[in-house]
Each structure stands twice: as C-alpha cells, then as structure tokens.
Amino acid sequence: MKKSKASTSRRSEIQNIYQCYSSGRNTLAASALLRFLHMEQMEAAANQETAEGLIDRYEIEETARENRTMTFEGFYRYMESKDCSVFDQMHTSVYQDMDQPLCHYFISSSHNTYLIGDQLVGKSTLDAYVSALRRGCRCLEIDCWDGPSTEPIVYHGHTLTSKILFKDVITTVEQHAFEVSPYPVILSLENHCTPTQQDVMAQYLTSILGEKLLATSLDLTNQPGQLPSPNELKYKILIKNKKLSPQSETETEDTRETGSEDRRETGSEDRRERDSEDRRERDSEDRRERDSEGEESEEEDDDDDDDEEEEPNLKTKHHSKLKRSGKKKRKKAAVVAESLSKLVVYTKSVKFHSFNHAREHQQYYENSSLGEKKAHKLVKTSAPDFVRHNMAFITRIYPAGSRTLSSNYNPQGFWNVGSQLVALNFQSLGLPMDLNNGRFQDNGGCGYVLKPLFLRVNQWGFNPNSYLHNLKPAHLLLKVISGSNLPVPRSGKALDPFVRVEIHSVQSDSCRRHTDTVRHNSLSPRWDSAMNFTISVPDLSLIRFTVRDQTGLTSEFIGQYTIPFISMKKGYRWVPLLSREGYSLDPASLFIFIWYS
C-alpha cells in the first residue's frame, strides 16, 4: 500500500497506538514493538529478530535504525504495509495440500467464457479467455458450433453474438493457460458440432496443445478408482465432454479396420438391408422418446445436465413441450466423434438423474452439470446427499439461460454443499464475482482451494441447512475504526460514507451489519464501530467489507473487499478497497481491529 499524501498527524488512531507502546518517548524501542506484535497483532511467533527486521524495513531515519528503534513515521509506514494487511500474507502463496483428488477442491470456473457482454448481441472475444486465465480461472467454457469451410466456431448459439474460431480459442488457451497457475485447466465443451467438425476440433486440440493436453490416463496404481490431484495434473489441460462407451469405441475401431473388406464383399442389397434396419432402430428410438416425454421432470426445461445450456422459459405448456422435443432432437443429433471422445479422460460429462443413481452407477471420472434452478432445489431438499455426492464426484453449476444479460447467481450456496465447478459470468460485476474473487485469492490465487474437511470426509454428516453443525464456532469481534482517501465522485462532492460488513456462509451465519454514516468526509472518516459475530462454520465463510455513500434514502457503491474468514489476520489491520470492476483503489483503505477465538 502506498503511503497517503495526507499528513500522518491526521491519523490520530494510529498515533494513539504508537504513544501507548512508546510510553511517551519519541521513538519505539524494538522490545516495545515486539510487545505490540504479541499483544495487539497476536503474532505469537514474533521475536526480537522479527521486530528488528521491521525496523530495518520501514524506518528511514538512520539514527533510529542504528539504535534499533522506530519513529512514528516508520511505524506509520509499517501499519500501512503488507505486513499489516488484513489478508494473511502466508496465503498469497500456495500453502494447501495439493495432493488430494481433484473433487476435493473448489475450482475457479467461468461460464460463457468467450463473451464480454450479454448473451443475445454481446461480443465474443479471445481477450475474454486471456482475462479469465489471468484472474486464476481454471475451468473455461467453449460453446462449439459448425462453422463454414469445416472450421468450428465459438459463440452463443441461435443469437446475434459475434463468432470466433475454435482453433483461435485453443491457441489462446495454449499461450496463456499457465501464466498465473501451474494447476490443470479444464476446457468445458458445450458441443453442438457434427462428427465431421468434431474431428477437426480433436485435431486442433491435439496439434495446438501438444504435450499440455491430457490425452491418456495417468499411471496411478496406488490410488485406483480415484481422481488424480492438482499436483499430478500440473501443466495439463483436460477436456470435459461426453465420451463414447469403451464398447462403442471398440466397435468403431473394428468397423474401421474391416471397413474396406466389408465394402468389397457387401453388395447393394446388403446396404439396403442395413439402411432399413437403421430406419427401424431410429423409429423405435423415436417412439421410446415420445413415450418417455410424460416422465420428464418439471425442471427439464431448466437443465439438460449435459452442458447444453438452457433457453429462456417459454410461456405456454404447448411451447414448453415443443421446446423439450426440440432439445431431444438436438441432443440426439449431437453424436460424439470417436477422435474427440478419446481426448476425454477424467472429465466425462454424464446426465444427472438422482443422487441414488449416481451412487450406484456413476464412475469417479464422470461428472454432471446442473442448471442453477435444479441445483438450488437439490440444495434446499437434499443438501446432505449433495454434500456426499460432491465428496466423490465433480459437479458443475451454471447460470440459468434466462440470464440473458449475463447476470450471476450467488455462488455461496453451491460451495456450501461442496460443488467444485461453480461457474459464473466473469464479465459481470457485483456481489457474486466479488465473492468468487474473494474465495479464490486464497491459496496463492492458483484457482484451486481445498474444501474443508467436513466436505471431503463423511464422518460429520454435514448439512449446511441445519442450525447445528457440530463444528467449532468462531466468535468474531470486528471494529471498523476509520477510512482513508476514499475516492470522491466526479462532482467533487465529499462523501457521506458508511461501512457495511457482510458474512457470507451457511444460512445460519449469513448476516450484515453497518456503521453509522459520517458526514462530508472522504479523506479520513472515523467510525469506531464495534461488531460481534458468532460464525458456526468459519471454514466456509467469506467476509465482505463494502463502503457506501449515503445519498438520501439510498446509498451508492464506493468500494469493497472480500476475504475468506480463514485468511484474516488478527489485530490492527488495513483493508484495501477495490472498485466495482475489481481494480485497486489504492490508497483508499479501511483501518480495522480484528479478534476471534
């Protein structure tokens, strides 16, 4: 954090702390600084060497440095440094166990990654993929459609969104996949292409990605029936798509090997007989589909579970029925090409039927996608089953098709049941993306955050909807002391700021509190507002600080910062403020005190 242009004399709250520990002297001895680190900052591991190291780092007056003391100016620089950031600097690097199966992690995931606008006329761009990857995203979505000249294209189908070439998307991914994180990237294909163009897709994936593409399973003899870990998949790109059954692939290979001989031996009469059999089989399949239409769930329109995105709801049952029929025809036409199928290893897309069905039939390398409405219903009615399911299998959640303006749902409820790929529109601003950015700044911003133990091991029987969680709660005291250098509007009018503190967690913990409003003070508002919280599931909780400008009966957003509870440092800390777009508003900040047990 840069030192503010404001005179340090205005920061009386910091001066009071300094004077308390300097005992009225002009400088702070290293021993007194160490006492401050122990008593106020709760840094039990700090020792004399730690204190002297801070003096060397932040004290610029030579005499004080030689005497192993710190002036107020040096103390002020320390208090505005990363050493006093609310975010635990140990968490700016990868510190979690990265040897767990892939399903044991929250994975930063993007929806309609190619778009930078709405889903009707928005622009598709390669820069959107670069931006997502540089923000730590590890699961990218690619909507693939047949293009001219046998060149697959990427866009939001049946809309006026612009189109980009599939090969250019893959080239962009290859160039930027591991710029900020070495851990695996998942390409979630929403595949609408014919087999011919799927062959082209497979060719591009193989030739462009090269060694980065995971095309065969790893030799994991010591952990059979279990997904590999992020460490084992470092610098690898995985393809998430439907996959042919092993029998189908074998039959295809056999057909190819014997094809030329069969063609020589088979006359036109045999071909007509096979064509007739094919027609009878298709007719039979059509009848089965018509017969099963009455058994479709109410939410079939919301979610087809196969990464084929839903469409906005139509108003009448008649239209709904037609839409279901159209969906089935599209899904029936979407045959998986063998060449693409072979590139799907640990992320095979399968339809979700029920938790019981998954428990009996789903393989560890199979995953399903759920539209937000169906997923919300399952969270509400079957949360413990959802938790158990996500201990073994990867689940992707995606926004409703009715969100044509690319708005987002709140991801917290899906993290609460352990869903790994909670996909959001990264181009959209607001609370959901603030929470996503806060969640994934943890663990070095690598895009993988280890789920809490109770979401990985079933001995707790965790239910996020319960008010009793059998976990150790945290008692949090949070004092919002002051602000500094808050950005003023273009009008130049001084703000009437207040701070809102939000807890985002399981339902029983989620709440918000706010300070009083300070009138006409953007430079150094003082609140001195203490808040107490009891957090029953701290390992899932996010704390969001929002500064707002009171404008009559309403208020306007000024800046925010979201942090996992487990990443918060105790003591006197400063909170950096971010813009609505997620950019730093430095030197704007909050000064707070945190204690929890």
Coordinates of C-alpha atoms in Angstrom, one line a residue:
M1 CA 0.0 0.0 0.0
K2 CA 1.4 3.4 -0.9
K3 CA 1.7 6.0 1.8
S4 CA -1.1 8.5 1.5
K5 CA -0.5 12.2 0.7
A6 CA -2.4 13.1 3.8
S7 CA -0.3 14.2 6.8
T8 CA 0.3 11.4 9.3
S9 CA -0.8 13.8 12.0
R10 CA -4.4 13.2 10.9
R11 CA -4.2 9.5 11.8
S12 CA -4.8 10.0 15.5
E13 CA -6.0 6.5 15.8
I14 CA -2.5 5.2 14.8
Q15 CA -0.8 7.9 16.9
N16 CA -2.7 6.6 19.9
I17 CA -1.4 3.1 19.4
Y18 CA 2.2 4.3 18.9
Q19 CA 2.1 6.5 22.0
C20 CA 0.6 3.7 24.1
Y21 CA 3.6 1.5 23.4
S22 CA 6.4 4.1 23.2
S23 CA 5.4 5.3 26.7
G24 CA 5.6 8.9 25.7
R25 CA 9.1 8.6 24.2
N26 CA 10.0 10.0 20.7
T27 CA 10.9 6.5 19.4
L28 CA 9.6 3.0 19.8
A29 CA 12.2 0.5 21.0
A30 CA 12.4 -2.9 19.4
S31 CA 11.3 -4.5 22.6
A32 CA 8.2 -2.3 22.7
L33 CA 7.5 -3.1 19.1
L34 CA 7.8 -6.8 19.9
R35 CA 5.3 -6.3 22.8
F36 CA 2.9 -4.6 20.3
L37 CA 3.3 -7.6 17.9
H38 CA 2.4 -10.0 20.7
M39 CA -0.3 -8.1 22.5
E40 CA -2.2 -6.4 19.6
Q41 CA -1.3 -8.3 16.4
M42 CA -1.5 -11.7 18.1
E43 CA 1.7 -12.8 16.3
A44 CA 2.9 -15.3 18.9
A45 CA 5.9 -16.4 16.8
A46 CA 7.4 -12.9 16.6
N47 CA 10.7 -12.5 18.4
Q48 CA 13.4 -9.8 18.8
E49 CA 14.7 -10.6 15.3
T50 CA 11.2 -10.1 13.8
A51 CA 10.9 -6.6 15.4
E52 CA 14.4 -5.5 14.3
G53 CA 13.6 -6.8 10.8
L54 CA 10.6 -4.5 10.7
I55 CA 12.7 -1.5 11.8
D56 CA 15.2 -2.3 9.0
R57 CA 12.4 -2.5 6.5
Y58 CA 10.3 0.5 7.4
E59 CA 12.4 3.0 9.3
I60 CA 14.2 5.5 7.1
E61 CA 15.8 7.7 9.8
E62 CA 19.4 6.4 10.1
T63 CA 19.9 7.3 13.8
A64 CA 16.7 5.5 14.9
R65 CA 17.6 2.5 12.8
E66 CA 21.1 2.3 14.3
N67 CA 19.6 2.4 17.8
R68 CA 17.1 -0.4 16.9
T69 CA 14.2 2.0 17.4
M70 CA 11.3 3.2 15.2
T71 CA 9.9 6.7 14.8
F72 CA 6.2 7.3 14.3
E73 CA 6.8 7.8 10.6
G74 CA 8.4 4.4 10.4
F75 CA 5.6 2.9 12.5
Y76 CA 3.1 4.5 10.2
R77 CA 4.8 3.0 7.1
Y78 CA 4.7 -0.4 8.8
M79 CA 1.0 0.0 9.7
E80 CA 0.2 0.7 6.0
S81 CA 2.4 -2.1 4.7
K82 CA 1.5 -5.7 3.6
D83 CA 2.8 -6.8 7.0
C84 CA -0.3 -5.2 8.4
S85 CA -2.7 -6.2 5.6
V86 CA -5.9 -7.9 6.7
F87 CA -5.1 -10.7 4.3
D88 CA -2.7 -13.3 5.7
Q89 CA 0.5 -13.0 3.5
M90 CA 1.1 -16.7 4.0
H91 CA -2.0 -17.2 1.9
T92 CA -0.6 -15.2 -1.1
S93 CA 1.4 -18.4 -2.0
V94 CA 0.1 -21.9 -2.4
Y95 CA 0.1 -23.4 1.1
Q96 CA -2.7 -26.0 1.0
D97 CA -2.3 -29.7 0.4
M98 CA -2.4 -30.1 -3.4
D99 CA -2.2 -33.9 -3.4
Q100 CA -5.9 -34.6 -2.8
P101 CA -8.2 -35.9 -5.6
L102 CA -9.5 -33.2 -7.9
C103 CA -13.0 -33.5 -6.5
H104 CA -11.7 -32.2 -3.1
Y105 CA -11.2 -28.7 -4.3
F106 CA -13.2 -25.6 -5.2
I107 CA -12.1 -24.7 -8.7
S108 CA -12.5 -21.2 -10.2
S109 CA -14.9 -21.6 -13.1
S110 CA -16.2 -19.4 -15.9
H111 CA -19.4 -19.6 -17.8
N112 CA -19.7 -18.5 -21.5
T113 CA -16.1 -17.5 -21.2
Y114 CA -15.9 -16.1 -24.7
L115 CA -18.4 -13.3 -24.0
I116 CA -17.7 -9.8 -22.8
G117 CA -21.3 -8.7 -22.9
D118 CA -24.8 -10.0 -22.8
Q119 CA -25.9 -13.4 -24.3
L120 CA -28.0 -12.0 -27.1
V121 CA -25.9 -9.5 -29.0
G122 CA -22.7 -9.4 -26.9
K123 CA -19.2 -9.7 -28.4
S124 CA -17.2 -12.9 -28.4
T125 CA -13.5 -12.3 -28.0
L126 CA -10.3 -14.1 -27.3
D127 CA -9.4 -11.5 -24.8
A128 CA -12.1 -12.8 -22.5
Y129 CA -10.2 -16.1 -22.3
V130 CA -6.9 -14.3 -21.5
S131 CA -8.6 -12.2 -18.9
A132 CA -10.2 -15.2 -17.2
L133 CA -7.0 -17.2 -17.1
R134 CA -5.0 -14.2 -15.7
R135 CA -7.6 -14.0 -12.9
G136 CA -6.9 -17.5 -11.9
C137 CA -9.8 -19.2 -13.7
R138 CA -9.2 -23.0 -14.2
C139 CA -12.4 -24.1 -15.9
L140 CA -13.2 -22.4 -19.2
E141 CA -16.4 -22.9 -21.3
I142 CA -16.3 -23.2 -25.0
D143 CA -19.6 -23.3 -27.0
C144 CA -18.7 -25.1 -30.2
W145 CA -20.8 -24.9 -33.4
D146 CA -20.3 -25.9 -37.0
G147 CA -18.7 -23.2 -39.0
P148 CA -18.1 -22.5 -42.7
S149 CA -15.4 -24.3 -44.6
T150 CA -15.3 -27.0 -41.9
E151 CA -14.0 -24.5 -39.3
P152 CA -15.7 -25.0 -35.9
I153 CA -16.8 -21.6 -34.4
V154 CA -17.4 -20.4 -30.9
Y155 CA -20.4 -18.2 -30.0
H156 CA -23.7 -18.3 -28.1
G157 CA -25.8 -20.4 -30.4
H158 CA -29.0 -19.1 -32.0
T159 CA -28.2 -15.5 -31.0
L160 CA -26.5 -12.4 -32.6
T161 CA -23.4 -12.7 -30.5
S162 CA -20.3 -12.5 -32.7
K163 CA -18.3 -15.6 -33.6
I164 CA -14.7 -16.5 -33.2
L165 CA -12.8 -19.6 -34.5
F166 CA -12.4 -22.6 -32.3
K167 CA -8.8 -23.0 -33.3
D168 CA -8.0 -19.4 -32.2
V169 CA -9.6 -20.1 -28.8
I170 CA -7.4 -23.2 -28.4
T171 CA -4.3 -21.3 -29.5
T172 CA -5.1 -18.6 -26.9
V173 CA -5.6 -21.1 -24.2
E174 CA -2.3 -22.8 -25.0
Q175 CA -0.5 -19.5 -24.8
H176 CA -1.9 -18.3 -21.5
A177 CA -3.1 -21.4 -19.6
F178 CA -0.3 -21.4 -17.1
E179 CA 0.7 -17.8 -16.8
V180 CA -0.5 -17.4 -13.2
S181 CA -1.1 -21.0 -12.1
P182 CA 0.6 -24.3 -12.8
Y183 CA -2.5 -26.3 -11.9
P184 CA -4.8 -28.0 -14.5
V185 CA -7.1 -26.2 -16.8
I186 CA -10.4 -27.8 -17.7
L187 CA -12.0 -27.0 -21.1
S188 CA -15.7 -27.5 -20.7
L189 CA -17.1 -28.0 -24.2
E190 CA -20.7 -27.2 -24.9
N191 CA -20.5 -29.3 -28.0
H192 CA -23.1 -28.7 -30.8
C193 CA -20.9 -29.8 -33.7
T194 CA -21.4 -32.6 -36.2
P195 CA -18.9 -35.5 -36.0
T196 CA -17.1 -34.1 -39.0
Q197 CA -16.3 -30.8 -37.3
Q198 CA -15.7 -32.6 -34.0
D199 CA -12.9 -34.4 -35.8
V200 CA -11.5 -31.0 -36.7
M201 CA -11.8 -29.9 -33.1
A202 CA -9.9 -33.0 -31.9
Q203 CA -7.2 -32.3 -34.5
Y204 CA -6.8 -28.8 -33.2
L205 CA -6.8 -29.8 -29.6
T206 CA -4.1 -32.4 -30.3
S207 CA -1.9 -30.3 -32.6
I208 CA -2.1 -27.0 -30.8
L209 CA -2.0 -28.1 -27.2
G210 CA 0.6 -30.8 -27.8
E211 CA 2.1 -32.1 -24.6
K212 CA -0.1 -29.9 -22.5
L213 CA -3.2 -31.9 -23.5
L214 CA -4.0 -34.8 -21.2
A215 CA -5.0 -37.4 -23.7
T216 CA -4.3 -40.6 -21.7
S217 CA -4.9 -41.6 -18.1
L218 CA -2.0 -41.3 -15.6
D219 CA -0.4 -44.4 -14.0
L220 CA -2.0 -44.1 -10.6
T221 CA -1.7 -47.7 -9.4
N222 CA -1.5 -46.6 -5.8
Q223 CA -4.9 -44.9 -5.9
P224 CA -7.2 -46.8 -8.3
G225 CA -10.8 -45.6 -8.7
Q226 CA -9.8 -42.0 -7.6
L227 CA -9.3 -38.8 -9.5
P228 CA -5.7 -37.5 -9.7
S229 CA -4.6 -34.5 -7.7
P230 CA -3.8 -31.0 -8.9
N231 CA -0.1 -31.7 -8.3
E232 CA -0.3 -34.8 -10.6
L233 CA -2.0 -32.8 -13.3
K234 CA 0.3 -29.8 -13.2
Y235 CA 0.6 -28.0 -16.6
K236 CA -2.1 -30.2 -18.1
I237 CA -5.3 -29.3 -20.0
L238 CA -8.3 -31.6 -19.6
I239 CA -11.2 -31.9 -22.0
K240 CA -14.7 -32.0 -20.4
N241 CA -17.2 -33.5 -22.9
K242 CA -19.4 -36.5 -23.5
K243 CA -17.5 -39.7 -24.2
L244 CA -18.3 -42.9 -26.1
S245 CA -18.5 -46.1 -24.0
P246 CA -15.5 -48.4 -24.4
Q247 CA -17.6 -50.8 -26.3
S248 CA -18.7 -48.1 -28.8
E249 CA -15.0 -47.1 -29.3
T250 CA -14.0 -50.7 -29.9
E251 CA -16.8 -51.3 -32.3
T252 CA -15.8 -48.2 -34.2
E253 CA -12.2 -49.3 -34.4
D254 CA -13.3 -52.8 -35.6
T255 CA -15.5 -51.2 -38.2
R256 CA -12.7 -49.1 -39.5
E257 CA -10.2 -52.0 -39.6
T258 CA -12.6 -54.2 -41.5
G259 CA -14.4 -51.5 -43.4
S260 CA -12.6 -51.8 -46.8
E261 CA -13.0 -55.6 -46.8
D262 CA -16.7 -55.3 -45.9
R263 CA -17.3 -52.8 -48.6
R264 CA -15.8 -55.1 -51.2
E265 CA -17.9 -58.0 -50.0
T266 CA -21.1 -56.2 -49.4
G267 CA -23.5 -55.7 -52.3
S268 CA -26.1 -53.0 -52.7
E269 CA -28.8 -55.4 -51.3
D270 CA -26.9 -55.7 -48.0
R271 CA -26.6 -52.0 -47.8
R272 CA -30.3 -51.5 -48.4
E273 CA -31.0 -54.1 -45.6
R274 CA -28.7 -52.2 -43.2
D275 CA -30.3 -48.9 -44.1
S276 CA -33.7 -50.5 -43.4
E277 CA -32.5 -51.8 -40.0
D278 CA -31.2 -48.3 -39.2
R279 CA -34.5 -46.7 -40.0
R280 CA -36.4 -49.3 -37.8
E281 CA -34.0 -48.6 -35.0
R282 CA -34.4 -44.8 -35.3
D283 CA -38.2 -45.2 -35.4
S284 CA -38.0 -47.4 -32.3
E285 CA -35.9 -44.8 -30.5
D286 CA -38.3 -42.0 -31.5
R287 CA -41.2 -44.0 -30.0
R288 CA -39.2 -44.5 -26.8
E289 CA -38.5 -40.8 -26.6
R290 CA -42.2 -39.9 -27.2
D291 CA -43.3 -42.4 -24.6
S292 CA -40.9 -41.1 -22.0
E293 CA -41.9 -37.4 -22.5
G294 CA -44.5 -37.6 -19.9
E295 CA -41.9 -38.7 -17.4
E296 CA -39.8 -35.6 -17.8
S297 CA -39.2 -33.7 -14.5
E298 CA -40.6 -30.2 -14.1
E299 CA -37.1 -28.8 -14.4
E300 CA -36.2 -30.4 -17.6
D301 CA -36.6 -27.1 -19.3
D302 CA -34.2 -25.6 -16.8
D303 CA -31.5 -28.1 -17.1
D304 CA -30.5 -30.8 -19.5
D305 CA -27.5 -31.8 -17.4
D306 CA -25.2 -32.2 -20.4
D307 CA -23.6 -28.8 -20.6
E308 CA -26.1 -27.8 -23.3
E309 CA -27.3 -24.5 -21.9
E310 CA -31.0 -23.9 -21.2
E311 CA -33.0 -21.4 -23.1
P312 CA -35.3 -18.7 -21.6
N313 CA -38.6 -20.1 -20.4
L314 CA -41.5 -20.1 -22.8
K315 CA -44.9 -19.1 -21.6
T316 CA -47.2 -22.0 -22.5
K317 CA -47.2 -25.7 -21.9
H318 CA -47.5 -26.2 -25.6
H319 CA -44.3 -24.2 -26.3
S320 CA -42.6 -26.0 -23.4
K321 CA -43.4 -29.3 -25.0
L322 CA -42.2 -28.2 -28.3
K323 CA -39.0 -27.0 -26.7
R324 CA -38.4 -30.3 -25.0
S325 CA -39.0 -32.1 -28.2
G326 CA -36.5 -29.7 -30.0
K327 CA -34.0 -30.3 -27.2
K328 CA -34.2 -34.0 -27.6
K329 CA -33.7 -33.7 -31.4
R330 CA -30.7 -31.6 -30.9
K331 CA -29.2 -33.9 -28.3
K332 CA -29.9 -36.9 -30.5
A333 CA -28.1 -35.3 -33.4
A334 CA -25.1 -34.5 -31.2
V335 CA -23.2 -37.7 -31.7
V336 CA -19.7 -37.8 -30.2
A337 CA -16.9 -38.3 -32.7
E338 CA -14.5 -41.0 -31.7
S339 CA -11.5 -38.7 -32.1
L340 CA -12.9 -36.2 -29.6
S341 CA -14.2 -38.9 -27.3
K342 CA -10.7 -40.3 -26.9
L343 CA -9.4 -37.0 -25.5
V344 CA -11.8 -37.1 -22.6
V345 CA -10.1 -38.8 -19.7
Y346 CA -11.0 -37.7 -16.2
T347 CA -13.8 -35.3 -17.0
K348 CA -16.5 -37.2 -18.8
S349 CA -19.9 -35.5 -18.9
V350 CA -22.9 -37.6 -17.9
K351 CA -26.5 -36.8 -17.2
F352 CA -27.5 -36.4 -13.6
H353 CA -30.6 -38.5 -12.7
S354 CA -30.5 -38.6 -8.9
F355 CA -28.0 -39.0 -6.0
N356 CA -29.0 -42.6 -5.6
H357 CA -28.5 -43.3 -9.3
A358 CA -25.1 -41.6 -9.1
R359 CA -24.1 -43.6 -6.1
E360 CA -24.9 -46.9 -7.9
H361 CA -23.8 -46.1 -11.4
Q362 CA -21.5 -43.1 -11.7
Q363 CA -17.8 -43.6 -12.2
Y364 CA -15.2 -41.5 -10.4
Y365 CA -14.1 -39.9 -13.7
E366 CA -17.7 -38.9 -14.6
N367 CA -19.2 -35.5 -13.8
S368 CA -22.5 -33.8 -14.3
S369 CA -23.7 -30.3 -14.9
L370 CA -26.7 -28.7 -13.2
G371 CA -28.6 -25.5 -14.1
E372 CA -28.8 -23.2 -11.1
K373 CA -32.6 -23.8 -10.6
K374 CA -32.3 -27.5 -10.4
A375 CA -29.2 -27.2 -8.2
H376 CA -31.0 -24.7 -5.9
K377 CA -33.8 -27.2 -5.5
L378 CA -31.4 -30.0 -4.6
V379 CA -29.6 -27.8 -2.1
K380 CA -32.9 -27.0 -0.5
T381 CA -34.3 -30.5 -0.4
S382 CA -31.3 -32.9 -0.3
A383 CA -28.3 -30.9 1.0
P384 CA -26.6 -33.8 2.9
D385 CA -26.9 -36.1 -0.2
F386 CA -25.5 -33.3 -2.3
V387 CA -22.5 -32.9 0.1
R388 CA -21.8 -36.7 0.0
H389 CA -22.1 -36.7 -3.8
N390 CA -19.5 -34.0 -4.2
M391 CA -17.1 -35.9 -2.0
A392 CA -16.7 -38.4 -4.8
F393 CA -17.8 -36.6 -8.0
I394 CA -17.2 -33.3 -9.6
T395 CA -20.4 -31.2 -10.2
R396 CA -20.6 -28.1 -12.4
I397 CA -23.2 -25.5 -11.7
Y398 CA -24.1 -23.0 -14.4
P399 CA -26.4 -19.9 -14.6
A400 CA -30.0 -20.1 -15.9
G401 CA -30.4 -19.4 -19.6
S402 CA -32.9 -16.7 -18.7
R403 CA -30.0 -14.6 -17.5
T404 CA -29.6 -13.1 -21.0
L405 CA -27.8 -10.0 -19.6
S406 CA -25.1 -12.4 -18.2
S407 CA -26.1 -11.7 -14.6
N408 CA -24.9 -14.2 -11.9
Y409 CA -26.4 -16.2 -9.1
N410 CA -24.9 -16.2 -5.6
P411 CA -22.2 -19.0 -5.6
Q412 CA -22.1 -19.4 -1.8
G413 CA -25.0 -21.9 -1.5
F414 CA -23.3 -24.2 -4.0
W415 CA -19.9 -24.0 -2.3
N416 CA -21.8 -24.9 0.9
V417 CA -22.6 -28.3 -0.5
G418 CA -19.1 -28.8 -1.9
S419 CA -19.8 -28.2 -5.6
Q420 CA -16.4 -27.8 -7.3
L421 CA -17.1 -26.0 -10.6
V422 CA -19.5 -23.2 -9.7
A423 CA -19.4 -21.3 -13.0
L424 CA -20.0 -17.6 -13.2
N425 CA -20.0 -14.9 -15.9
F426 CA -16.6 -13.4 -15.3
Q427 CA -17.5 -10.2 -17.3
S428 CA -20.4 -9.3 -14.9
L429 CA -19.8 -7.0 -11.9
G430 CA -21.3 -7.2 -8.5
L431 CA -21.6 -9.4 -5.4
P432 CA -21.3 -12.9 -7.0
M433 CA -18.0 -12.1 -8.6
D434 CA -16.8 -10.3 -5.5
L435 CA -17.4 -13.5 -3.6
N436 CA -15.7 -15.5 -6.3
N437 CA -12.6 -13.3 -6.3
G438 CA -12.5 -13.3 -2.5
R439 CA -12.8 -17.1 -2.4
F440 CA -10.0 -17.7 -4.9
Q441 CA -7.5 -15.1 -3.8
D442 CA -6.8 -17.7 -1.1
N443 CA -4.1 -20.4 -1.7
G444 CA -1.9 -18.1 -3.8
G445 CA -4.7 -17.3 -6.3
C446 CA -3.9 -20.6 -8.1
G447 CA -7.6 -21.3 -8.9
Y448 CA -7.8 -24.3 -6.6
V449 CA -8.9 -24.1 -2.9
L450 CA -9.0 -27.2 -0.8
K451 CA -12.5 -27.8 0.5
P452 CA -12.9 -28.0 4.4
L453 CA -12.5 -31.5 5.8
F454 CA -16.3 -31.9 6.5
L455 CA -16.9 -31.5 2.8
R456 CA -14.3 -34.2 2.0
V457 CA -14.9 -36.8 4.7
N458 CA -18.4 -38.1 5.5
Q459 CA -17.9 -38.6 9.3
W460 CA -19.6 -35.3 10.1
G461 CA -22.8 -35.7 8.0
F462 CA -22.6 -32.0 7.3
N463 CA -25.8 -30.2 6.4
P464 CA -25.5 -26.5 5.5
N465 CA -29.2 -26.0 6.1
S466 CA -29.0 -27.1 9.7
Y467 CA -28.6 -24.7 12.6
L468 CA -26.4 -27.2 14.4
H469 CA -23.2 -28.1 12.6
N470 CA -21.1 -30.0 15.3
L471 CA -18.2 -27.8 14.3
K472 CA -16.2 -25.4 16.5
P473 CA -17.7 -21.9 16.0
A474 CA -15.7 -18.7 15.8
H475 CA -16.5 -15.7 17.9
L476 CA -15.5 -12.6 15.9
L477 CA -15.0 -9.1 17.2
L478 CA -14.6 -6.7 14.3
K479 CA -14.1 -3.0 15.0
V480 CA -14.3 -0.6 12.0
I481 CA -12.1 2.3 13.1
S482 CA -11.6 4.6 10.2
G483 CA -11.1 5.1 6.5
S484 CA -8.5 6.8 4.4
N485 CA -8.5 8.5 1.0
L486 CA -11.9 7.3 -0.2
P487 CA -12.5 8.1 -3.9
V488 CA -14.8 11.0 -4.4
P489 CA -17.3 11.2 -7.3
R490 CA -16.7 13.2 -10.4
S491 CA -18.8 16.0 -8.9
G492 CA -16.1 16.5 -6.3
K493 CA -18.7 16.4 -3.5
A494 CA -17.4 15.0 -0.3
L495 CA -18.8 11.6 0.6
D496 CA -21.2 10.7 3.4
P497 CA -19.6 7.2 3.9
F498 CA -20.6 4.2 5.9
V499 CA -19.3 0.7 6.0
R500 CA -21.3 -2.5 5.7
V501 CA -19.8 -5.7 6.9
E502 CA -21.4 -8.9 5.4
I503 CA -20.9 -12.5 6.4
H504 CA -21.5 -14.9 3.5
S505 CA -21.7 -18.5 4.7
V506 CA -24.3 -21.1 5.6
Q507 CA -27.7 -19.7 6.1
S508 CA -27.5 -19.6 9.9
D509 CA -24.3 -17.5 9.8
S510 CA -25.1 -15.1 6.9
C511 CA -25.8 -11.6 8.1
R512 CA -24.8 -7.9 7.7
R513 CA -24.1 -5.0 10.0
H514 CA -23.2 -1.4 9.3
T515 CA -21.6 1.6 10.9
D516 CA -23.1 5.0 11.3
T517 CA -22.8 7.5 8.5
V518 CA -20.0 10.1 8.7
R519 CA -21.0 13.4 7.1
H520 CA -18.9 15.1 4.4
N521 CA -15.6 13.3 4.9
S522 CA -13.9 11.4 2.2
L523 CA -10.3 11.8 3.4
S524 CA -10.3 10.4 6.9
P525 CA -13.8 9.3 8.1
R526 CA -13.8 7.9 11.6
W527 CA -16.4 5.3 12.7
D528 CA -15.1 3.4 15.8
S529 CA -17.9 0.9 15.3
A530 CA -17.6 -2.5 17.1
M531 CA -19.5 -5.5 15.8
N532 CA -19.7 -9.0 17.2
F533 CA -20.5 -12.2 15.2
T534 CA -20.8 -15.9 16.0
I535 CA -19.8 -17.9 13.0
S536 CA -20.7 -21.6 13.2
V537 CA -18.9 -22.7 10.0
P538 CA -15.9 -20.4 9.7
D539 CA -14.1 -22.6 7.1
L540 CA -16.8 -21.7 4.5
S541 CA -17.3 -18.1 5.5
L542 CA -16.4 -15.0 3.5
I543 CA -16.3 -11.5 5.0
R544 CA -17.2 -8.6 2.7
F545 CA -16.4 -5.0 3.5
T546 CA -18.4 -2.5 1.5
V547 CA -18.0 1.3 1.6
R548 CA -21.1 3.1 0.5
D549 CA -22.1 6.8 0.1
Q550 CA -25.4 7.7 1.8
T551 CA -27.4 9.7 -0.7
G552 CA -30.7 10.5 0.9
L553 CA -32.8 7.3 1.3
T554 CA -30.4 5.3 -0.8
S555 CA -26.7 4.7 -1.0
E556 CA -24.1 4.2 -3.7
F557 CA -21.2 1.8 -4.0
I558 CA -17.8 3.2 -3.4
G559 CA -15.5 0.2 -2.9
Q560 CA -15.4 -3.3 -1.5
Y561 CA -13.0 -6.1 -0.3
T562 CA -13.9 -9.7 0.2
I563 CA -11.8 -12.2 2.1
P564 CA -12.1 -15.7 3.4
F565 CA -12.5 -15.8 7.2
I566 CA -9.6 -18.2 7.4
S567 CA -7.3 -15.7 5.7
M568 CA -8.0 -12.8 8.1
K569 CA -5.2 -11.7 10.3
K570 CA -5.9 -10.6 13.9
G571 CA -5.0 -7.2 15.3
Y572 CA -4.9 -3.8 13.8
R573 CA -5.1 -4.2 10.0
W574 CA -5.8 -2.2 6.9
V575 CA -8.3 -3.3 4.3
P576 CA -7.5 -2.4 0.6
L577 CA -10.6 -1.3 -1.3
L578 CA -11.4 -2.5 -4.8
S579 CA -13.6 -0.8 -7.5
R580 CA -16.7 -2.4 -8.9
E581 CA -14.5 -3.8 -11.6
G582 CA -12.1 -5.4 -9.1
Y583 CA -9.3 -2.9 -9.6
S584 CA -7.3 -1.5 -6.7
L585 CA -8.4 1.9 -5.4
D586 CA -5.1 2.4 -3.6
P587 CA -4.5 4.4 -1.4
A588 CA -8.2 4.1 -0.4
S589 CA -8.5 1.8 2.6
L590 CA -10.2 0.9 5.9
F591 CA -8.4 0.6 9.2
I592 CA -9.9 -2.1 11.5
F593 CA -9.2 -4.2 14.5
I594 CA -9.9 -8.0 14.4
W595 CA -10.0 -10.6 17.2
Y596 CA -11.6 -14.0 17.1
S597 CA -11.4 -17.3 19.0

